[in-house]
Short mmCIF file of C-alpha atoms in Angstrom, two decimals:
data_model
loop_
_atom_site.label_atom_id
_atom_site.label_comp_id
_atom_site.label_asym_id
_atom_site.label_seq_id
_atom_site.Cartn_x
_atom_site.Cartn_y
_atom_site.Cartn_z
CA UNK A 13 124.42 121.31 95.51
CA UNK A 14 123.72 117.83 97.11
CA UNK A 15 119.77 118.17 96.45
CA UNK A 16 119.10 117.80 100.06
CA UNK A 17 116.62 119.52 101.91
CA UNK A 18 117.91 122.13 103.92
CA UNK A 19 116.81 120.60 106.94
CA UNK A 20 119.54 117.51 106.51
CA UNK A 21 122.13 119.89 105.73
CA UNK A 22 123.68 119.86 109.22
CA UNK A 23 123.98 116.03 109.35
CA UNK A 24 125.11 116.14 105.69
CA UNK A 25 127.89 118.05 106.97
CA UNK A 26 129.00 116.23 109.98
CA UNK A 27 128.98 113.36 107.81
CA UNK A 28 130.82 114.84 105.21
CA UNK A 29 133.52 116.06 107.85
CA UNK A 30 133.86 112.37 109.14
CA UNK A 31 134.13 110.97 105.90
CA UNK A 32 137.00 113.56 104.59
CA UNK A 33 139.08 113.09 108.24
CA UNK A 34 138.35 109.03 107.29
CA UNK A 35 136.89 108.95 111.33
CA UNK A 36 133.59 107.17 109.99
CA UNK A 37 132.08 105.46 113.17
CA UNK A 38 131.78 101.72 111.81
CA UNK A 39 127.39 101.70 112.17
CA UNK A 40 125.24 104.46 111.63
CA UNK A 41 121.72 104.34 112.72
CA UNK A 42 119.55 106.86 110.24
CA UNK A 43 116.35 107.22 112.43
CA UNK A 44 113.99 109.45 111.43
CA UNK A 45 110.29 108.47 110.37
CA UNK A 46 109.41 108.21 106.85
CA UNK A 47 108.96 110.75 104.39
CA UNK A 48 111.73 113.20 106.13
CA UNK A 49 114.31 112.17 103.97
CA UNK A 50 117.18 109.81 105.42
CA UNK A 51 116.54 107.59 102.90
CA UNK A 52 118.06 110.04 100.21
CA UNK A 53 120.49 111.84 102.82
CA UNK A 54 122.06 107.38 103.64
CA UNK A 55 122.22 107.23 99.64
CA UNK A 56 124.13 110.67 99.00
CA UNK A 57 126.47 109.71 101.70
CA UNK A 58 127.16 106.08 100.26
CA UNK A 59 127.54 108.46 96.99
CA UNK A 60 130.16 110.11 98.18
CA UNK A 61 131.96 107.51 100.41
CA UNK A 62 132.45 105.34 97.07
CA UNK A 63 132.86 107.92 94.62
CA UNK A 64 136.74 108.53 93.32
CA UNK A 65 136.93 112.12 93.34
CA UNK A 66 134.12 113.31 96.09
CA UNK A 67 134.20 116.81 97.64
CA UNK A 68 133.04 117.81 100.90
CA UNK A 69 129.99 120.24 99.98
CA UNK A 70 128.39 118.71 96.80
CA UNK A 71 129.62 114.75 97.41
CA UNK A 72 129.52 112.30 94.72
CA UNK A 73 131.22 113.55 91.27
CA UNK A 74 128.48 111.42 89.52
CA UNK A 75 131.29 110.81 86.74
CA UNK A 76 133.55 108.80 87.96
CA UNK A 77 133.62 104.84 87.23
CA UNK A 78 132.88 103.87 91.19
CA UNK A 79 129.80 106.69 90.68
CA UNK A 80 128.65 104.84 87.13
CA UNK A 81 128.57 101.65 89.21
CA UNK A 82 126.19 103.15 91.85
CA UNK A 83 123.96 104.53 89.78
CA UNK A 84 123.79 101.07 88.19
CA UNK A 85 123.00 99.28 91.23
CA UNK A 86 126.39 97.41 90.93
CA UNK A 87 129.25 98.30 92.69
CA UNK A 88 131.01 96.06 94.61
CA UNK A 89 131.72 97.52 97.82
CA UNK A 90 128.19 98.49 97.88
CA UNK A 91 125.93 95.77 99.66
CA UNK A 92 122.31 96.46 100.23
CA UNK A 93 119.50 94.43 102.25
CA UNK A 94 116.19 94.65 102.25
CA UNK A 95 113.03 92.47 102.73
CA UNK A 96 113.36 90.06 100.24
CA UNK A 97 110.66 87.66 97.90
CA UNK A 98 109.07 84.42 99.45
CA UNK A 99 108.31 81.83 97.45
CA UNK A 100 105.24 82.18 96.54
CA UNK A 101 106.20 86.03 95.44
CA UNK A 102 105.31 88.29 98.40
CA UNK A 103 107.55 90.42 100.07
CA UNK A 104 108.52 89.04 103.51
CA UNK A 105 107.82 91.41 106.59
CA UNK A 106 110.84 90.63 108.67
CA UNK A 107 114.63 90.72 107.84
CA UNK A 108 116.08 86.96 108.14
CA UNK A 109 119.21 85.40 110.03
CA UNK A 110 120.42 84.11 106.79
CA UNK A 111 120.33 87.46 105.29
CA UNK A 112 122.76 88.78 107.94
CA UNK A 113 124.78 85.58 108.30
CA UNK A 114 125.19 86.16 104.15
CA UNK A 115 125.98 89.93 104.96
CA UNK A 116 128.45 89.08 107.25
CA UNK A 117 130.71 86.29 105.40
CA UNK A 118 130.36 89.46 102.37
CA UNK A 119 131.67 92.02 105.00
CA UNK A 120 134.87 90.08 105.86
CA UNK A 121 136.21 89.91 101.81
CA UNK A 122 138.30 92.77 100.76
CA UNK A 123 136.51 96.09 99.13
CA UNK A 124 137.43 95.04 95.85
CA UNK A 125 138.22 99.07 94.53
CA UNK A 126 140.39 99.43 97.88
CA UNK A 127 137.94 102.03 99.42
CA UNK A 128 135.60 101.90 101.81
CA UNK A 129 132.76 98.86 101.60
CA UNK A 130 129.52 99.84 102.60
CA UNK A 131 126.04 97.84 103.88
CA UNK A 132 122.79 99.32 103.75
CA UNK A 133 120.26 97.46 105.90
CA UNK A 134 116.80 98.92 105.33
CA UNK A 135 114.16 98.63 107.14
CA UNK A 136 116.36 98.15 109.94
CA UNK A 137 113.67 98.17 112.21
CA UNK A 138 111.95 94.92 110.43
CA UNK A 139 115.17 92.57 111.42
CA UNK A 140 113.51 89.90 113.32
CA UNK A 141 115.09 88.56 116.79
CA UNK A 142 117.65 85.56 115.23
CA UNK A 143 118.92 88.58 112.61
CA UNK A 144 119.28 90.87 115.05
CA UNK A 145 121.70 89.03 117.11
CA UNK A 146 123.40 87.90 114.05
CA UNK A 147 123.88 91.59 113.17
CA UNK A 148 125.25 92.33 116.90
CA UNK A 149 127.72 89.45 116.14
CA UNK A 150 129.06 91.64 113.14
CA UNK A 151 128.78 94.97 114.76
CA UNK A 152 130.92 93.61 118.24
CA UNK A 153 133.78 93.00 115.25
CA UNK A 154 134.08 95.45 112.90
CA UNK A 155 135.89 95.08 109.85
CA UNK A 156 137.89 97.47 108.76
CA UNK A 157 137.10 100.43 106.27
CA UNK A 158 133.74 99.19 107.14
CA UNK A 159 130.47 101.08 107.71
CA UNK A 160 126.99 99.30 108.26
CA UNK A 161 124.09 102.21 107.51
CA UNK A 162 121.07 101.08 109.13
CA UNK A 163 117.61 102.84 108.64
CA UNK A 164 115.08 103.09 110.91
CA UNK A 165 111.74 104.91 110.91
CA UNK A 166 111.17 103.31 114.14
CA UNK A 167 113.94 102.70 115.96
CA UNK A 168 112.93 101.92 119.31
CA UNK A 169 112.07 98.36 117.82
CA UNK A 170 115.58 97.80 117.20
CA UNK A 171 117.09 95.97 119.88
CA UNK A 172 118.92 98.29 122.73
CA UNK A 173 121.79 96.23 122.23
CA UNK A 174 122.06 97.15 118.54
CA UNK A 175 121.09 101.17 119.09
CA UNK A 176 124.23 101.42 121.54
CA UNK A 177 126.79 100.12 118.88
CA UNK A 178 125.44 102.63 116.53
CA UNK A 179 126.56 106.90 115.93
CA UNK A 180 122.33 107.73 115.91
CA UNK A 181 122.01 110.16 112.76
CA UNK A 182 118.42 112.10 114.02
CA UNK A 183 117.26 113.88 111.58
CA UNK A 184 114.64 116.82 112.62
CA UNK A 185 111.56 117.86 110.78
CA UNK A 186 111.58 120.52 108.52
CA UNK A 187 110.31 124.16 109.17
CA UNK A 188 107.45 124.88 107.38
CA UNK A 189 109.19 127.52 105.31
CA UNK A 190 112.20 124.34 104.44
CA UNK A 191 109.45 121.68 103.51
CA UNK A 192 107.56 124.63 101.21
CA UNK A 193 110.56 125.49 99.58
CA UNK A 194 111.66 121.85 98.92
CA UNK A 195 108.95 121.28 97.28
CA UNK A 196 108.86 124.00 95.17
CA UNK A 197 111.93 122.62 94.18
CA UNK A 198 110.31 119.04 92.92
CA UNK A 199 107.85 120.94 90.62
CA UNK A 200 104.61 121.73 93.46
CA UNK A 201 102.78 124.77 93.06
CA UNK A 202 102.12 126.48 96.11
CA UNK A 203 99.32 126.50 97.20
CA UNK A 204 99.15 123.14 96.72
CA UNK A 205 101.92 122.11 98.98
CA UNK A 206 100.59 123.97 101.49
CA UNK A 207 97.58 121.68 101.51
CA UNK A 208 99.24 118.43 101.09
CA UNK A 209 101.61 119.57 103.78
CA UNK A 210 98.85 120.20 106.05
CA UNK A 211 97.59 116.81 105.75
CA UNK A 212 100.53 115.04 105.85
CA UNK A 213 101.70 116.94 109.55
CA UNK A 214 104.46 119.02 107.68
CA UNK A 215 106.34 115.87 106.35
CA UNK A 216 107.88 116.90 102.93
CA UNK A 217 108.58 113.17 101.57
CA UNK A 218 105.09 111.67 102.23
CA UNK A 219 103.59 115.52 101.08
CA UNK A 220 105.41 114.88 97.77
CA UNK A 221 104.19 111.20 97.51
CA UNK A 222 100.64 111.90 97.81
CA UNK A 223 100.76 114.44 95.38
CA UNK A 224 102.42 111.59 93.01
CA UNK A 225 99.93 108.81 94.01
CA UNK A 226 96.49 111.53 93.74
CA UNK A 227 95.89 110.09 97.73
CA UNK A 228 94.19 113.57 98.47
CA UNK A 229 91.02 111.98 97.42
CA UNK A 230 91.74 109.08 99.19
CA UNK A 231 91.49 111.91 102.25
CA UNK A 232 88.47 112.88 101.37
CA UNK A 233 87.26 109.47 101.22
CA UNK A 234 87.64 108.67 104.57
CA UNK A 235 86.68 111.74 105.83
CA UNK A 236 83.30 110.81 104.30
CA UNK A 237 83.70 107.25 105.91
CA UNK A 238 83.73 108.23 108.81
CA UNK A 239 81.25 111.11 108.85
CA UNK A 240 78.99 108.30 107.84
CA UNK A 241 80.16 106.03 110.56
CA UNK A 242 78.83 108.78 112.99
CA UNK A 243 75.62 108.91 111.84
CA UNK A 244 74.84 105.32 111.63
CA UNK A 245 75.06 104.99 108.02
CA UNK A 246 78.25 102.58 108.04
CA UNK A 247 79.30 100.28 110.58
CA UNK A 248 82.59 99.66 111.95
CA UNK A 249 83.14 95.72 110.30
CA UNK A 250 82.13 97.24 106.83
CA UNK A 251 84.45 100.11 107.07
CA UNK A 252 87.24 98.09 108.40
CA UNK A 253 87.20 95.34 105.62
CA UNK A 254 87.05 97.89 103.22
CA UNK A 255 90.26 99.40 104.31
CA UNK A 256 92.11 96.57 105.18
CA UNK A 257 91.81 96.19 101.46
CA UNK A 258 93.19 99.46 99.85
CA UNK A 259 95.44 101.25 101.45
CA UNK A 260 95.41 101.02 104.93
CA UNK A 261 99.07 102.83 105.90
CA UNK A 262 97.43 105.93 103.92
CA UNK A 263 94.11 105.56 105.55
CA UNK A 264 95.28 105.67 109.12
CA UNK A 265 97.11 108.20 108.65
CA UNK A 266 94.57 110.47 107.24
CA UNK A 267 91.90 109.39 109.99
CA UNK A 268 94.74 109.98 112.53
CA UNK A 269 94.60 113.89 111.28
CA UNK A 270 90.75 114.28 110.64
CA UNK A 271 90.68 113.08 114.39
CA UNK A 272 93.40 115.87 115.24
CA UNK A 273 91.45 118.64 113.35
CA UNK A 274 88.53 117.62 114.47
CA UNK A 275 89.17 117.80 117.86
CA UNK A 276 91.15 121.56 117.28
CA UNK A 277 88.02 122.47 115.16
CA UNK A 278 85.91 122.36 118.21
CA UNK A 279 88.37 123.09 120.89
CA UNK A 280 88.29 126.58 118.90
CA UNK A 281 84.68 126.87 118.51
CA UNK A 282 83.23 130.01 119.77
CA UNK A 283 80.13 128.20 122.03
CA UNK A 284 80.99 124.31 121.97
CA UNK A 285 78.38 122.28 123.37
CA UNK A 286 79.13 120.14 126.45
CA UNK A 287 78.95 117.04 124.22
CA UNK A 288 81.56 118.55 121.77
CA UNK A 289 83.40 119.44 124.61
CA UNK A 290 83.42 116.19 126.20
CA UNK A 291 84.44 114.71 122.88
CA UNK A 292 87.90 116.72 122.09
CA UNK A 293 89.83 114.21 124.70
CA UNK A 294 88.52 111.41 123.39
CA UNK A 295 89.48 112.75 119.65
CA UNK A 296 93.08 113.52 120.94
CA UNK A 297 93.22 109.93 122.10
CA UNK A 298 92.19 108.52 118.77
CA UNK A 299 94.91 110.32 117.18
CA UNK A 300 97.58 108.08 119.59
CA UNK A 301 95.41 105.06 118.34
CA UNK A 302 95.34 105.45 115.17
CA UNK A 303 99.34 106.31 114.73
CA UNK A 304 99.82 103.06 116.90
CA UNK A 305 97.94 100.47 114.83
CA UNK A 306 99.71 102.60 112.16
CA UNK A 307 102.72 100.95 113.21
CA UNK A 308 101.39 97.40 113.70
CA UNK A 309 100.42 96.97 110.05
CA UNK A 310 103.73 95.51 109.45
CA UNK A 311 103.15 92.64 112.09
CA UNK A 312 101.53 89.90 111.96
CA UNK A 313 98.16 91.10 113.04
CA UNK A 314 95.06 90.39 110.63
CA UNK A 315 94.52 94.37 109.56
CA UNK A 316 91.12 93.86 109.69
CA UNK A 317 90.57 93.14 112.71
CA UNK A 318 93.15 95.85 113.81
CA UNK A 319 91.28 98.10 111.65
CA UNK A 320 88.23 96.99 113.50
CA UNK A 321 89.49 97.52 117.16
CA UNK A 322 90.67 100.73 116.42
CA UNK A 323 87.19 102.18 114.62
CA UNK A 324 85.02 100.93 117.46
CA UNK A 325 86.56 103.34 119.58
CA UNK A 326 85.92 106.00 117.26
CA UNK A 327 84.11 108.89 119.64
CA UNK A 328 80.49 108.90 117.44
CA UNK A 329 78.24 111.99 119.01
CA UNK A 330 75.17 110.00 119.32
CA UNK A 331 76.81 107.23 121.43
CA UNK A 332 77.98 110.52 123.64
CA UNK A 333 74.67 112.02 123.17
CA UNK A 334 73.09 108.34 124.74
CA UNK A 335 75.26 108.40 127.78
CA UNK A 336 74.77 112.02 128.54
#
């Protein structure tokens, strides 16, 4: 087997099928949002694109000299592009111009094992405006035996102009039956997946990654923070620095589901009070907040003071309990 989830088994095929009738559209745009696997699914079907002796159903051989050199990292029809280093050793948050001019003076040399050449640009969604039209530049002239993979966990920030040059490669979430199951297959017991896939809304990838990283308790942490923060015994700067600082990707997220359970918790209570009642909107709304400034962490925004905007709107019951 491939080792995919069964969930990407129906674009596994249809890519499989394209590849094997060599009617490969020259840019596909993996969009899915992290953790649901398009990551591995773009790297099995790179596998299998390069690989000398590939079938349709498993892919890659994993034996073959052109499959040696991808699991090395070095084959030569194989071109990948990431955010890179600055200077001064952090990673850079946006995709540059010169990485796509370099990309495309690379794209228009020969494959050098007379195959298919291959570019992987991930994020795609991080290319900033100059690389983007750079990229469009490439895409409006392909190059033959050519495929660009771009992935996306947001794709709406690539330019339009970039989607509509793309085959889109969606990739839907797992039932919770497929995510259980694939995990089960990395090693999870049970009953723990089924609480890490509670918290993590049913996404395998991120499920699996907690587990890996122990960010359960990180969870629990800020379901203490910000139990605290509605009784008055933390305030809103003191919880934002401290999360700006540790984490903060991990930390919305889990606030963004307390908020969600919350706000079931008491829409299914058997007598809510009016106050509880009045607060389930206002928890339902958090949840879009939070998954927003989610998404802004890898701008150019002070986190902080993101962090900050966002907690002050966090519905505390004695500010509703004042007003009522």
């Amino acid at each position: 087997m491939n080792g995919l989830g069964d969930w990407l088994q129906p674009a596994w095929t249809a890519l499989m099928a394209a590849l094997s009738q060599r009617r490969l559209h020259h840019a596909l745009l993996f969009a899915a949002p992290a953790g649901l696997g398009k990551r591995a699914l773009a790297d099995a079907f790179a596998a299998a694109a390069l690989c000398e002796r590939a079938d349709l159903r498993h892919g890659a051989c994993g034996q073959c000299r052109a499959c040696l050199l991808f699991a090395a990292g070095t084959h030569p029809d194989l071109i990948r592009v990431g955010l890179e280093l600055r200077d001064d050793g952090k990673q850079r948050s946006e995709i540059t111009i010169d990485q796509m001019r370099a990309l495309s003076q690379r794209l228009a040399l020969s494959s050098q094992f007379g195959g298919w050449q291959l570019a992987v640009i991930d994020p795609a969604d991080r290319l900033n405006a100059n690389a983007a039209n750079a990229l469009l530049k490439t895409l409006e002239e392909p190059a033959t035996a050519t495929v660009i993979v771009l992935l996306a966990d947001d794709p709406a920030r690539l330019p339009a102009t970039i989607r509509s040059r793309c085959q889109r490669i969606d990739l839907p979430a797992p039932t919770p039956a497929a995510a259980l199951a694939w995990l089960k297959v990395q090693g999870v017991e049970a009953a723990q997946a089924q609480e890490v896939l509670a918290a993590s809304l049913g996404n395998p990838g991120l499920a699996l990654n907690w587990i890996r990283d122990s960010n359960l308790a990180l969870r629990e942490a800020c379901a203490r923070d910000l139990a605290a923060f509605e009784r008055g015994q933390r305030q809103a700067q003191e919880l934002a620095e401290q999360w700006s600082q540790d984490r903060p990707a991990e930390r919305l997220w889990f606030a963004a589901v307390i908020a969600r359970d919350e706000a079931r918790k008491r829409a299914l209570a058997a007598t809510p009070s009016l106050t509880a009642r009045g607060e389930i909107p206002k928890l339902v709304a958090w949840f879009g907040h939070a998954n927003r400034a989610r998404g802004l962490l890898s701008t150019t925004l002070r986190i902080d003071l993101l962090l900050l905007d966002l907690l002050r709107t966090w519905p505390r019951r004695d500010e509703s309990r004042q007003r009522g």
